[in-house]
PDB file of C-alpha atoms in Angstrom:
ATOM      1  CA  GLY A   1     -14.958  13.183 -26.238  1.00 83.00           C
ATOM      2  CA  LEU A   2     -15.680  12.338 -22.687  1.00 86.00           C
ATOM      3  CA  PHE A   3     -12.503  10.331 -22.416  1.00 85.00           C
ATOM      4  CA  ASP A   4     -10.576  13.248 -24.232  1.00 88.00           C
ATOM      5  CA  GLU A   5     -11.693  15.726 -21.496  1.00 92.00           C
ATOM      6  CA  LEU A   6     -10.720  13.104 -18.622  1.00 91.00           C
ATOM      7  CA  TYR A   7      -7.272  12.479 -20.079  1.00 91.00           C
ATOM      8  CA  LEU A   8      -6.944  16.232 -20.163  1.00 93.00           C
ATOM      9  CA  ARG A   9      -7.960  17.170 -16.775  1.00 93.00           C
ATOM     10  CA  ASN A  10      -6.154  14.290 -15.095  1.00 92.00           C
ATOM     11  CA  TYR A  11      -3.066  13.534 -17.166  1.00 93.00           C
ATOM     12  CA  LYS A  12      -0.687  16.228 -15.185  1.00 93.00           C
ATOM     13  CA  ARG A  13      -1.830  15.643 -11.800  1.00 92.00           C
ATOM     14  CA  LEU A  14      -1.455  11.852 -12.407  1.00 92.00           C
ATOM     15  CA  PHE A  15       2.135  12.510 -13.687  1.00 92.00           C
ATOM     16  CA  ARG A  16       3.212  14.519 -10.933  1.00 90.00           C
ATOM     17  CA  MET A  17       1.902  12.133  -8.351  1.00 89.00           C
ATOM     18  CA  ALA A  18       4.312   9.220 -10.066  1.00 89.00           C
ATOM     19  CA  LYS A  19       7.106  11.554 -10.239  1.00 87.00           C
ATOM     20  CA  ALA A  20       6.920  12.679  -7.103  1.00 85.00           C
ATOM     21  CA  VAL A  21       7.784   9.063  -5.451  1.00 85.00           C
ATOM     22  CA  LEU A  22       9.582   7.282  -8.471  1.00 82.00           C
ATOM     23  CA  TYR A  23      11.434  10.357  -9.730  1.00 80.00           C
ATOM     24  CA  SER A  24      11.866   8.827 -13.196  1.00 82.00           C
ATOM     25  CA  THR A  25       9.743  11.188 -15.866  1.00 87.00           C
ATOM     26  CA  GLU A  26      10.053   7.961 -18.577  1.00 88.00           C
ATOM     27  CA  ARG A  27       8.777   5.545 -16.121  1.00 88.00           C
ATOM     28  CA  SER A  28       6.072   8.114 -14.809  1.00 89.00           C
ATOM     29  CA  GLU A  29       4.846   8.459 -18.183  1.00 91.00           C
ATOM     30  CA  GLU A  30       4.305   4.996 -18.593  1.00 91.00           C
ATOM     31  CA  LEU A  31       2.542   4.672 -15.371  1.00 91.00           C
ATOM     32  CA  VAL A  32       0.270   7.378 -16.324  1.00 92.00           C
ATOM     33  CA  HIS A  33      -0.624   5.659 -19.509  1.00 92.00           C
ATOM     34  CA  ASP A  34      -1.186   2.497 -17.850  1.00 90.00           C
ATOM     35  CA  ALA A  35      -3.639   4.132 -15.759  1.00 91.00           C
ATOM     36  CA  PHE A  36      -5.766   4.908 -18.522  1.00 89.00           C
ATOM     37  CA  LEU A  37      -5.290   2.204 -20.143  1.00 89.00           C
ATOM     38  CA  THR A  38      -6.341   0.084 -17.117  1.00 88.00           C
ATOM     39  CA  TYR A  39      -9.860   2.947 -17.077  1.00 88.00           C
ATOM     40  CA  LEU A  40     -10.475   1.879 -20.605  1.00 87.00           C
ATOM     41  CA  SER A  41     -10.423  -1.885 -20.254  1.00 84.00           C
ATOM     42  CA  SER A  42     -11.740  -2.410 -16.738  1.00 83.00           C
ATOM     43  CA  PRO A  43     -15.289  -2.940 -16.259  1.00 84.00           C
ATOM     44  CA  ASP A  44     -17.638  -0.499 -15.270  1.00 79.00           C
ATOM     45  CA  SER A  45     -18.165   0.229 -11.646  1.00 79.00           C
ATOM     46  CA  GLU A  46     -20.326   2.572  -9.478  1.00 79.00           C
ATOM     47  CA  ASN A  47     -16.723   4.329  -8.343  1.00 77.00           C
ATOM     48  CA  LYS A  48     -15.752   4.277 -11.919  1.00 85.00           C
ATOM     49  CA  GLU A  49     -18.950   6.072 -13.179  1.00 85.00           C
ATOM     50  CA  LYS A  50     -19.439   8.397 -10.216  1.00 89.00           C
ATOM     51  CA  ASN A  51     -15.987   9.602  -9.592  1.00 91.00           C
ATOM     52  CA  PRO A  52     -13.575   8.905 -12.357  1.00 92.00           C
ATOM     53  CA  ASP A  53     -10.992  11.472 -11.453  1.00 92.00           C
ATOM     54  CA  GLY A  54     -10.632   9.682  -7.850  1.00 91.00           C
ATOM     55  CA  TRP A  55     -10.727   6.132  -9.827  1.00 92.00           C
ATOM     56  CA  LEU A  56      -7.654   7.160 -11.378  1.00 93.00           C
ATOM     57  CA  ALA A  57      -6.072   8.494  -8.606  1.00 91.00           C
ATOM     58  CA  GLN A  58      -6.356   5.253  -6.838  1.00 90.00           C
ATOM     59  CA  THR A  59      -5.564   3.066 -10.097  1.00 91.00           C
ATOM     60  CA  MET A  60      -2.318   5.594 -10.086  1.00 92.00           C
ATOM     61  CA  LYS A  61      -1.720   5.067  -6.632  1.00 90.00           C
ATOM     62  CA  ASN A  62      -1.926   1.208  -6.857  1.00 88.00           C
ATOM     63  CA  LEU A  63       0.852   1.203  -9.862  1.00 90.00           C
ATOM     64  CA  ILE A  64       3.193   3.419  -8.130  1.00 88.00           C
ATOM     65  CA  GLY A  65       2.557   0.942  -5.231  1.00 85.00           C
ATOM     66  CA  ASN A  66       3.299  -1.808  -7.331  1.00 84.00           C
ATOM     67  CA  GLU A  67       6.378  -0.340  -8.959  1.00 84.00           C
ATOM     68  CA  LEU A  68       7.541   0.594  -5.309  1.00 81.00           C
ATOM     69  CA  LYS A  69       7.238  -3.477  -4.589  1.00 77.00           C
ATOM     70  CA  ARG A  70       8.920  -4.401  -7.971  1.00 76.00           C
ATOM     71  CA  ALA A  71      11.781  -1.904  -7.304  1.00 69.00           C
ATOM     72  CA  SER A  72      12.004  -3.474  -3.725  1.00 65.00           C
ATOM     73  CA  ARG A  73      12.802  -6.667  -4.869  1.00 58.00           C
ATOM     74  CA  THR A  74      15.406  -5.425  -7.262  1.00 51.00           C
ATOM     75  CA  GLU A  75      17.121  -3.892  -4.309  1.00 42.00           C
ATOM     76  CA  CYS A  76      16.083  -0.222  -4.888  1.00 44.00           C
ATOM     77  CA  SER A  77      13.490   0.486  -2.264  1.00 45.00           C
ATOM     78  CA  LEU A  78      12.636   4.070  -0.822  1.00 48.00           C
ATOM     79  CA  GLY A  79      14.009   3.352   2.310  1.00 48.00           C
ATOM     80  CA  GLN A  80      17.620   2.827   0.513  1.00 44.00           C
ATOM     81  CA  LEU A  81      16.957   6.168  -1.225  1.00 43.00           C
ATOM     82  CA  ASN A  82      18.362   8.545   1.312  1.00 45.00           C
ATOM     83  CA  ASP A  83      19.529  11.332  -1.553  1.00 46.00           C
ATOM     84  CA  PHE A  84      15.694  11.115  -3.228  1.00 47.00           C
ATOM     85  CA  GLN A  85      14.327  14.554  -3.624  1.00 49.00           C
ATOM     86  CA  ALA A  86      11.000  14.794  -5.408  1.00 48.00           C
ATOM     87  CA  PRO A  87      10.304  17.607  -7.613  1.00 49.00           C
ATOM     88  CA  PRO A  88       7.923  20.324  -6.336  1.00 50.00           C
ATOM     89  CA  THR A  89       4.412  19.859  -7.481  1.00 48.00           C
ATOM     90  CA  GLU A  90       1.237  21.942  -7.661  1.00 48.00           C
ATOM     91  CA  GLU A  91      -0.525  18.894  -6.072  1.00 52.00           C
ATOM     92  CA  PRO A  92      -0.433  18.276  -2.464  1.00 65.00           C
ATOM     93  CA  PHE A  93       1.904  16.055  -1.887  1.00 70.00           C
ATOM     94  CA  ASP A  94       0.536  14.286   1.132  1.00 70.00           C
ATOM     95  CA  LEU A  95      -2.241  13.223  -1.069  1.00 77.00           C
ATOM     96  CA  ILE A  96      -0.068  10.202  -2.038  1.00 79.00           C
ATOM     97  CA  LEU A  97       1.188   9.357   1.603  1.00 84.00           C
ATOM     98  CA  PRO A  98      -0.595   6.663   3.031  1.00 86.00           C
ATOM     99  CA  LYS A  99      -3.150   7.653   5.298  1.00 88.00           C
ATOM    100  CA  GLU A 100      -1.673   5.326   8.334  1.00 91.00           C
ATOM    101  CA  LEU A 101       1.476   7.673   8.582  1.00 91.00           C
ATOM    102  CA  THR A 102       1.274   9.590  11.876  1.00 93.00           C
ATOM    103  CA  SER A 103       0.864  13.624  11.437  1.00 92.00           C
ATOM    104  CA  SER A 104       4.563  13.932  12.217  1.00 93.00           C
ATOM    105  CA  GLU A 105       6.170  11.154   9.852  1.00 93.00           C
ATOM    106  CA  ARG A 106       3.682  13.051   7.039  1.00 91.00           C
ATOM    107  CA  GLN A 107       5.410  16.599   8.075  1.00 92.00           C
ATOM    108  CA  LEU A 108       8.745  15.192   8.086  1.00 92.00           C
ATOM    109  CA  LEU A 109       8.155  13.792   4.473  1.00 88.00           C
ATOM    110  CA  ILE A 110       6.425  16.464   3.010  1.00 87.00           C
ATOM    111  CA  TRP A 111       9.460  18.468   4.619  1.00 88.00           C
ATOM    112  CA  TYR A 112      11.804  16.415   3.263  1.00 85.00           C
ATOM    113  CA  PHE A 113      10.870  15.550   0.046  1.00 81.00           C
ATOM    114  CA  GLN A 114       8.412  18.386  -1.144  1.00 80.00           C
ATOM    115  CA  GLU A 115       9.955  21.157   0.273  1.00 82.00           C
ATOM    116  CA  ARG A 116      13.645  20.032   0.003  1.00 83.00           C
ATOM    117  CA  LEU A 117      14.491  20.872   3.615  1.00 88.00           C
ATOM    118  CA  THR A 118      17.955  19.663   4.794  1.00 89.00           C
ATOM    119  CA  HIS A 119      18.531  17.712   8.058  1.00 90.00           C
ATOM    120  CA  GLU A 120      19.880  20.966   9.648  1.00 92.00           C
ATOM    121  CA  GLU A 121      16.534  22.877   8.587  1.00 93.00           C
ATOM    122  CA  ILE A 122      14.268  20.224  10.223  1.00 93.00           C
ATOM    123  CA  ALA A 123      16.560  19.862  13.198  1.00 94.00           C
ATOM    124  CA  GLU A 124      16.254  23.852  13.538  1.00 94.00           C
ATOM    125  CA  ARG A 125      12.491  24.063  12.967  1.00 94.00           C
ATOM    126  CA  LEU A 126      11.811  21.054  15.415  1.00 95.00           C
ATOM    127  CA  HIS A 127      14.681  22.054  17.579  1.00 94.00           C
ATOM    128  CA  ILE A 128      16.172  18.548  17.925  1.00 94.00           C
ATOM    129  CA  SER A 129      19.697  17.408  16.713  1.00 92.00           C
ATOM    130  CA  LEU A 130      20.891  16.700  13.357  1.00 90.00           C
ATOM    131  CA  ALA A 131      21.389  13.057  14.182  1.00 90.00           C
ATOM    132  CA  ALA A 132      17.683  13.128  15.690  1.00 92.00           C
ATOM    133  CA  SER A 133      16.636  14.467  12.239  1.00 92.00           C
ATOM    134  CA  ARG A 134      18.168  12.116  10.151  1.00 90.00           C
ATOM    135  CA  THR A 135      17.083   8.990  12.245  1.00 91.00           C
ATOM    136  CA  ARG A 136      13.210  10.502  12.311  1.00 93.00           C
ATOM    137  CA  VAL A 137      13.571  11.105   8.455  1.00 90.00           C
ATOM    138  CA  PHE A 138      14.826   7.796   8.102  1.00 89.00           C
ATOM    139  CA  ARG A 139      12.152   6.143   9.843  1.00 91.00           C
ATOM    140  CA  ALA A 140       9.533   8.205   8.372  1.00 90.00           C
ATOM    141  CA  LYS A 141      10.774   7.157   5.039  1.00 87.00           C
ATOM    142  CA  LYS A 142      10.912   3.424   6.164  1.00 87.00           C
ATOM    143  CA  HIS A 143       7.411   3.423   7.638  1.00 90.00           C
ATOM    144  CA  CYS A 144       5.660   4.694   4.657  1.00 86.00           C
ATOM    145  CA  GLU A 145       7.741   2.219   2.015  1.00 83.00           C
ATOM    146  CA  GLU A 146       6.006  -0.268   4.558  1.00 83.00           C
ATOM    147  CA  LEU A 147       2.775   1.046   4.732  1.00 84.00           C
ATOM    148  CA  LEU A 148       2.870   1.699   0.627  1.00 80.00           C
ATOM    149  CA  LEU A 149       3.967  -2.113   0.123  1.00 77.00           C
ATOM    150  CA  ARG A 150       1.370  -3.735   2.065  1.00 78.00           C
ATOM    151  CA  ASN A 151      -1.472  -1.388   0.942  1.00 68.00           C
ATOM    152  CA  LEU A 152      -0.995  -2.912  -2.453  1.00 59.00           C
TER     153      LEU A 152
END
């Protein structure tokens, strides 16, 4: 039926969104299932009916944010995961980044997490020192985490 089509059309995209941030296959699968359960159990709304794919994407962003918030309470936050590397995805990584990030922060996070550039490679691209690269990436990750937690 219609729900089966919606599930098949969105499962991989939602999974990649979660995996890119959480880096846990098991937890990402759980959140995707939670997103679809939320879809099934929530009352119909105009946005849900007009754009079910967008509604699911926003629900997934909220679930990921909740997961990050929960993780930060257990002393494990995005800012502390300096070696975190998101798996490459077909989905543009910047779709899950907060809109309030500056374009330079967004670019740094894409290079670091999605393209898996080293600090040396980032420093080379920006013509800055290695220490400046580390500092900029750290600050971008910290700002991203703060925005994700604030937007819950």
